[in-house]
Coordinates of C-alpha atoms and ligand atoms in Angstrom, one line a residue:
M1 CA 26.3 -17.4 -11.1
S2 CA 23.0 -15.7 -11.2
Q3 CA 21.9 -14.2 -7.9
T4 CA 18.3 -13.8 -6.8
L5 CA 17.1 -11.5 -4.1
H6 CA 13.6 -12.2 -2.6
L7 CA 11.6 -9.4 -1.1
K8 CA 8.2 -8.9 0.4
A9 CA 6.1 -5.8 -0.7
Y10 CA 3.5 -5.1 2.0
A11 CA 0.1 -3.5 1.5
K12 CA -1.1 -0.4 3.4
V13 CA -4.5 0.8 4.7
N14 CA -5.5 4.4 5.5
L15 CA -6.8 4.6 9.0
G16 CA -7.7 8.2 8.2
L17 CA -7.7 10.0 4.9
D18 CA -8.4 13.7 4.6
V19 CA -8.1 15.9 1.5
I20 CA -7.3 19.6 2.4
R21 CA -7.4 21.2 -1.0
R22 CA -6.7 20.8 -4.7
R23 CA -3.5 22.5 -5.7
E24 CA -3.0 24.6 -8.8
D25 CA -0.9 21.8 -10.4
G26 CA -3.8 19.3 -10.0
Y27 CA -2.4 17.4 -7.1
H28 CA -4.4 17.1 -3.9
E29 CA -3.0 18.1 -0.6
V30 CA -3.8 15.3 1.9
R31 CA -3.4 14.3 5.5
M32 CA -3.5 10.6 6.0
I33 CA -2.7 8.0 8.7
M34 CA -1.0 5.1 7.0
Q35 CA -0.7 1.6 8.4
T36 CA 1.3 -1.3 6.8
V37 CA -0.5 -4.6 7.1
R38 CA 0.8 -8.2 6.8
L39 CA -0.5 -8.8 3.3
F40 CA 2.2 -8.8 0.7
D41 CA 3.3 -9.4 -2.9
R42 CA 6.5 -11.3 -3.5
L43 CA 9.2 -9.7 -5.6
S44 CA 12.3 -11.6 -6.8
L45 CA 15.2 -9.8 -8.5
T46 CA 17.7 -11.8 -10.5
K47 CA 20.8 -10.3 -12.2
N48 CA 21.8 -11.5 -15.6
Q49 CA 24.0 -10.6 -18.5
S50 CA 21.2 -9.5 -20.9
G51 CA 21.6 -5.8 -20.3
Q52 CA 17.8 -5.5 -20.2
I53 CA 15.0 -5.2 -17.7
T54 CA 12.5 -8.0 -18.0
L55 CA 9.4 -8.8 -15.9
S56 CA 7.1 -11.6 -15.2
V57 CA 3.8 -11.3 -13.3
N58 CA 1.3 -13.9 -12.1
L59 CA -1.6 -11.8 -13.3
P60 CA -1.9 -11.7 -17.1
Y61 CA -3.6 -8.2 -17.2
L62 CA -0.8 -6.4 -15.5
P63 CA 1.9 -4.8 -17.7
V64 CA 5.4 -6.3 -18.0
N65 CA 7.0 -3.3 -19.6
E66 CA 7.8 0.3 -18.5
K67 CA 4.1 0.8 -17.5
N68 CA 4.9 -1.4 -14.5
L69 CA 6.2 0.6 -11.6
V70 CA 8.7 -2.1 -10.8
Y71 CA 10.3 -1.7 -14.2
R72 CA 10.5 2.1 -13.7
A73 CA 12.0 1.8 -10.2
I74 CA 14.7 -0.6 -11.5
D75 CA 15.3 1.7 -14.5
I76 CA 15.8 4.8 -12.3
I77 CA 18.5 3.0 -10.2
R78 CA 20.2 1.4 -13.2
K79 CA 20.5 4.8 -15.0
N80 CA 21.6 6.8 -11.9
Y81 CA 24.2 4.2 -10.9
H82 CA 25.4 3.2 -14.4
I83 CA 24.5 -0.5 -13.9
S84 CA 25.0 -2.4 -17.2
E85 CA 23.8 -5.8 -16.0
G86 CA 20.3 -7.0 -16.8
I87 CA 17.6 -7.6 -14.2
H88 CA 14.7 -9.9 -14.3
A89 CA 11.9 -9.1 -11.8
D90 CA 9.3 -11.7 -11.0
I91 CA 6.2 -10.3 -9.2
N92 CA 3.8 -12.6 -7.4
K93 CA 0.7 -10.5 -6.7
R94 CA -1.5 -11.2 -3.7
I95 CA -2.4 -7.6 -2.8
P96 CA -5.7 -6.7 -4.6
V97 CA -5.0 -4.5 -7.7
A98 CA -6.4 -1.0 -8.1
A99 CA -7.9 -1.4 -4.7
G100 CA -6.5 1.5 -2.5
M101 CA -3.8 -0.7 -0.9
A102 CA -0.8 0.7 -2.7
G103 CA 0.1 -2.6 -4.3
G104 CA 2.0 -1.1 -7.2
S105 CA 3.7 1.5 -5.0
S106 CA 4.8 -1.2 -2.6
D107 CA 6.2 -3.4 -5.4
A108 CA 8.1 -0.3 -6.6
A109 CA 9.4 0.4 -3.1
A110 CA 10.7 -3.2 -2.8
A111 CA 12.4 -2.8 -6.2
F112 CA 14.2 0.4 -5.0
V113 CA 15.3 -1.3 -1.8
G114 CA 16.2 -4.5 -3.6
M115 CA 18.4 -2.8 -6.2
N116 CA 20.2 -0.9 -3.5
Q117 CA 20.9 -4.3 -1.7
M118 CA 21.7 -6.3 -4.7
F119 CA 24.3 -4.0 -6.1
D120 CA 25.5 -2.9 -2.7
L121 CA 25.0 0.8 -3.6
G122 CA 24.9 2.1 -0.1
I123 CA 22.1 4.6 -0.9
S124 CA 20.6 6.0 2.3
Q125 CA 16.9 5.5 2.9
E126 CA 16.4 9.3 2.5
T127 CA 17.9 9.4 -0.9
L128 CA 16.0 6.3 -2.0
M129 CA 12.8 8.0 -0.9
E130 CA 13.8 11.1 -3.0
Y131 CA 14.1 8.9 -6.1
A132 CA 10.8 7.2 -5.2
V133 CA 8.7 10.3 -4.9
G134 CA 9.4 11.2 -8.5
L135 CA 7.7 7.9 -9.4
G136 CA 4.7 8.0 -7.1
A137 CA 3.6 9.9 -4.0
D138 CA 2.9 6.8 -1.9
I139 CA 6.2 5.1 -2.7
P140 CA 8.4 6.8 -0.1
Y141 CA 5.9 5.7 2.6
C142 CA 6.1 2.1 1.2
I143 CA 9.9 2.3 1.7
M144 CA 9.5 3.5 5.2
R145 CA 6.5 1.3 6.3
G146 CA 4.8 1.1 9.7
T147 CA 2.4 3.7 11.1
A148 CA 2.9 7.2 9.8
L149 CA 1.3 10.6 9.2
S150 CA 1.5 11.5 5.5
E151 CA 1.1 15.1 4.4
G152 CA 1.7 17.3 1.3
I153 CA 0.9 15.1 -1.7
G154 CA 1.9 12.1 0.4
E155 CA 5.6 12.7 0.5
K156 CA 5.9 14.5 4.0
L157 CA 6.1 11.6 6.4
T158 CA 6.1 11.6 10.2
P159 CA 6.5 8.2 11.9
L160 CA 4.0 7.5 14.6
P161 CA 3.8 4.9 17.4
P162 CA 2.7 1.5 16.1
M163 CA -0.9 0.5 16.0
P164 CA -2.0 -1.3 19.1
D165 CA -2.6 -5.1 18.7
C166 CA -5.6 -5.8 16.6
W167 CA -6.8 -7.7 13.5
F168 CA -7.7 -6.2 10.1
L169 CA -10.4 -7.8 8.0
I170 CA -9.8 -6.9 4.4
V171 CA -12.5 -7.3 1.8
K172 CA -12.0 -6.4 -1.9
P173 CA -15.4 -6.1 -3.7
V174 CA -15.7 -7.4 -7.2
F175 CA -15.5 -4.0 -8.7
S176 CA -12.3 -1.9 -8.8
M177 CA -11.8 1.8 -8.6
S178 CA -9.7 4.2 -10.5
T179 CA -7.8 6.6 -8.2
R180 CA -8.0 9.3 -10.9
F181 CA -11.8 9.0 -11.3
V182 CA -12.3 9.3 -7.5
Y183 CA -10.1 12.4 -7.1
E184 CA -11.6 14.0 -10.2
N185 CA -15.1 13.6 -8.8
L186 CA -14.3 14.8 -5.3
R187 CA -16.1 18.1 -4.4
L188 CA -14.8 19.7 -1.3
D189 CA -17.2 22.2 0.4
E190 CA -18.7 23.2 3.8
S191 CA -20.6 19.9 3.9
T192 CA -17.5 17.7 3.6
C193 CA -17.0 15.6 6.7
H194 CA -13.3 15.8 7.5
P195 CA -11.9 13.0 9.7
D196 CA -10.1 14.0 13.0
I197 CA -6.6 13.3 11.9
D198 CA -5.0 15.1 14.9
G199 CA -7.2 13.2 17.3
M200 CA -6.1 10.0 15.8
V201 CA -2.5 10.9 16.1
A202 CA -3.1 11.6 19.8
A203 CA -4.9 8.3 20.2
L204 CA -2.0 6.5 18.6
K205 CA 0.4 8.2 21.0
N206 CA -1.9 7.0 23.9
Q207 CA -2.2 3.5 22.4
D208 CA -5.9 3.9 22.7
L209 CA -7.4 1.5 20.2
T210 CA -11.0 2.7 20.4
G211 CA -9.8 6.3 20.3
I212 CA -8.2 5.3 17.0
T213 CA -11.2 3.3 15.5
D214 CA -13.7 6.0 16.6
R215 CA -11.9 8.5 14.4
M216 CA -11.6 6.4 11.3
G217 CA -12.8 8.4 8.3
N218 CA -12.1 8.8 4.6
V219 CA -13.3 11.8 2.6
L220 CA -13.1 9.9 -0.7
E221 CA -16.0 7.7 0.5
Q222 CA -18.3 10.5 -0.5
V223 CA -17.5 9.8 -4.1
T224 CA -17.2 6.0 -4.1
Q225 CA -20.3 5.3 -1.9
E226 CA -22.4 7.3 -4.3
H227 CA -21.4 5.2 -7.2
F228 CA -21.1 1.9 -5.4
P229 CA -23.5 1.7 -2.4
Q230 CA -22.1 -1.8 -1.7
I231 CA -19.1 -0.1 0.0
R232 CA -21.5 1.3 2.7
E233 CA -23.3 -2.1 2.9
I234 CA -20.1 -4.0 3.5
K235 CA -19.0 -1.5 6.2
D236 CA -22.4 -1.9 7.9
C237 CA -22.2 -5.7 7.7
M238 CA -18.7 -5.6 9.3
R239 CA -19.9 -3.5 12.2
Q240 CA -22.9 -5.7 12.7
E241 CA -20.5 -8.6 12.9
G242 CA -18.5 -7.0 15.7
A243 CA -15.9 -4.7 14.1
L244 CA -14.9 -1.7 16.2
N245 CA -15.2 0.2 13.0
A246 CA -15.0 -0.1 9.2
L247 CA -13.7 2.1 6.3
M248 CA -12.8 2.2 2.7
S249 CA -9.0 2.2 2.2
G250 CA -7.4 5.0 0.0
S251 CA -9.5 5.5 -3.2
G252 CA -11.1 2.0 -2.8
S253 CA -12.5 -0.3 -3.5
T254 CA -11.1 -2.3 -0.6
V255 CA -13.0 -2.0 2.6
F256 CA -11.3 -2.9 5.9
S257 CA -12.4 -3.2 9.5
I258 CA -10.7 -3.6 12.8
F259 CA -11.4 -6.4 15.4
T260 CA -9.8 -7.3 18.7
S261 CA -10.2 -11.0 18.0
R262 CA -8.9 -12.9 15.0
K263 CA -11.8 -15.4 15.2
A264 CA -14.4 -12.7 15.1
A265 CA -12.6 -11.1 12.1
E266 CA -12.6 -14.4 10.2
A267 CA -16.2 -15.1 11.0
A268 CA -17.2 -11.6 9.7
G269 CA -15.1 -12.3 6.6
R270 CA -17.1 -15.4 5.9
V271 CA -20.4 -13.4 6.3
C272 CA -19.2 -10.7 3.9
R273 CA -17.9 -13.2 1.4
D274 CA -21.3 -15.0 1.2
R275 CA -23.5 -11.9 1.3
F276 CA -21.6 -9.9 -1.3
Q277 CA -20.0 -12.6 -3.4
I278 CA -16.5 -11.5 -2.4
K279 CA -13.6 -13.4 -3.9
Q280 CA -10.7 -11.7 -2.1
T281 CA -10.8 -11.5 1.8
A282 CA -7.9 -11.6 4.3
V283 CA -7.5 -11.3 8.0
V284 CA -4.1 -9.9 8.9
C285 CA -2.3 -8.0 11.7
P286 CA -0.5 -4.6 11.5
F287 CA 3.1 -4.8 10.3
N288 CA 5.6 -2.3 11.7
K289 CA 9.1 -3.4 10.6
P290 CA 11.1 -1.0 8.5
H291 CA 12.9 -2.1 5.3
V292 CA 16.3 -3.4 6.5
R293 CA 19.4 -3.4 4.4
S294 CA 21.2 -6.7 4.4
R295 CA 24.6 -7.5 2.8
I296 CA 23.9 -11.2 2.3
L297 CA 22.6 -12.1 -1.2
S298 CA 20.7 -15.3 -1.5
R299 CA 21.7 -17.9 -4.1
P300 CA 18.8 -19.4 -6.1
N301 CA 16.3 -21.2 -3.9
R302 CA 17.8 -19.7 -0.7
G303 CA 15.9 -17.9 2.0
E304 CA 14.4 -14.5 2.2
Q305 CA 16.3 -11.3 2.8
Q306 CA 13.7 -9.0 3.9
K307 CA 11.4 -9.9 6.8
Ligands
ATP1 P1 -3.0 3.2 -4.5 O1 -3.5 2.7 -3.2 O2 -1.5 3.7 -4.4 O3 -3.9 4.2 -5.2 P2 -4.0 1.0 -5.9 O4 -4.1 -0.1 -4.9 O5 -5.3 1.8 -6.1 O6 -2.9 2.0 -5.4 P3 -2.4 -0.5 -7.7 O7 -2.8 -1.9 -7.4 O8 -1.1 0.0 -7.2 O9 -3.6 0.5 -7.3 O10 -2.4 -0.4 -9.3 C1 -3.1 0.5 -10.1 C2 -2.7 0.4 -11.5 O11 -1.3 0.5 -11.7 C3 -3.0 -1.0 -12.1 O12 -4.3 -1.0 -12.8 C4 -1.9 -1.3 -13.0 O13 -2.2 -1.1 -14.4 C5 -0.8 -0.3 -12.7 N1 0.5 -1.0 -12.2 C6 1.7 -0.7 -12.5 N2 2.6 -1.5 -11.8 C7 1.9 -2.3 -11.0 C8 2.2 -3.3 -10.1 N3 3.5 -3.7 -9.9 N4 1.2 -3.9 -9.4 C9 -0.1 -3.5 -9.7 N5 -0.5 -2.6 -10.5 C10 0.5 -1.9 -11.2

């Protein structure tokens, strides 16, 4: 009988993103405060006897071959654990694509966790994260989830106390952003305004919401706002509509803001949608549950494993 495992792959935002320097190998050394939010893709993994990895995705422009990070995560585990059975992965995307919310990385993280569960491999989270970093710097964090300080190229992770209760308004402008383009055009000099990451860590420890929001900052905005002034306009609009603060996530183009009231966040979302012809908006809360390993495999059409 075929067995299907259903997983949720959650998006992240960067409450703070600082770039320290460009390393000789071309990677950038970063200091980022990561926060998982309750906006997710669905990933279903089904075993079969084909001996192949196959993919289906609800967005026709996304790859269904080895260019998809899910394919590569499954492939890594199959090869390392000599798994001969075939796997079909169905990806239902809701996280905006190429938007600075780690959608692809989170799908890959769910695939690593799912393969471990499905074949009862007993791989520790630490080992899974070591496989993951070879595929993408943000994937280990997407396995860990929650609130974290991310350093190095994104692989040095320190868990932090969870974000205090709040609501995130997430707005994806019509244009997308290439992470590569943004980093290649980043010029760090004396005029660069670096966010106060240590201050934000202290504010998280004190559960001081305005201490956190007052320190929101992203050095990559200096590149993206120059090419797409609408990013600044959306942030200004969100603040005018009552947000404690607003910021671009990752390398963009998603802009998010923080509210204490869900209603206010939804109202601001409607204003942004109408003013900037936005197609993708969401109001979500922080998500802080780690990936949990479960031994029970679902049969087709049965409930979800991973909450
Ligand atoms: P990050 O925040 O990590 O920079 P992002 O949100 O900017 O990520 P993604 O949505 O993860 O970007 O995808 C960027 C590119 O990666 C896409 O254009 C797509 O071609 C490729 N990709 C590979 N696998 C996936 C996947 N499972 N979901 C989305 N994109 C994927």
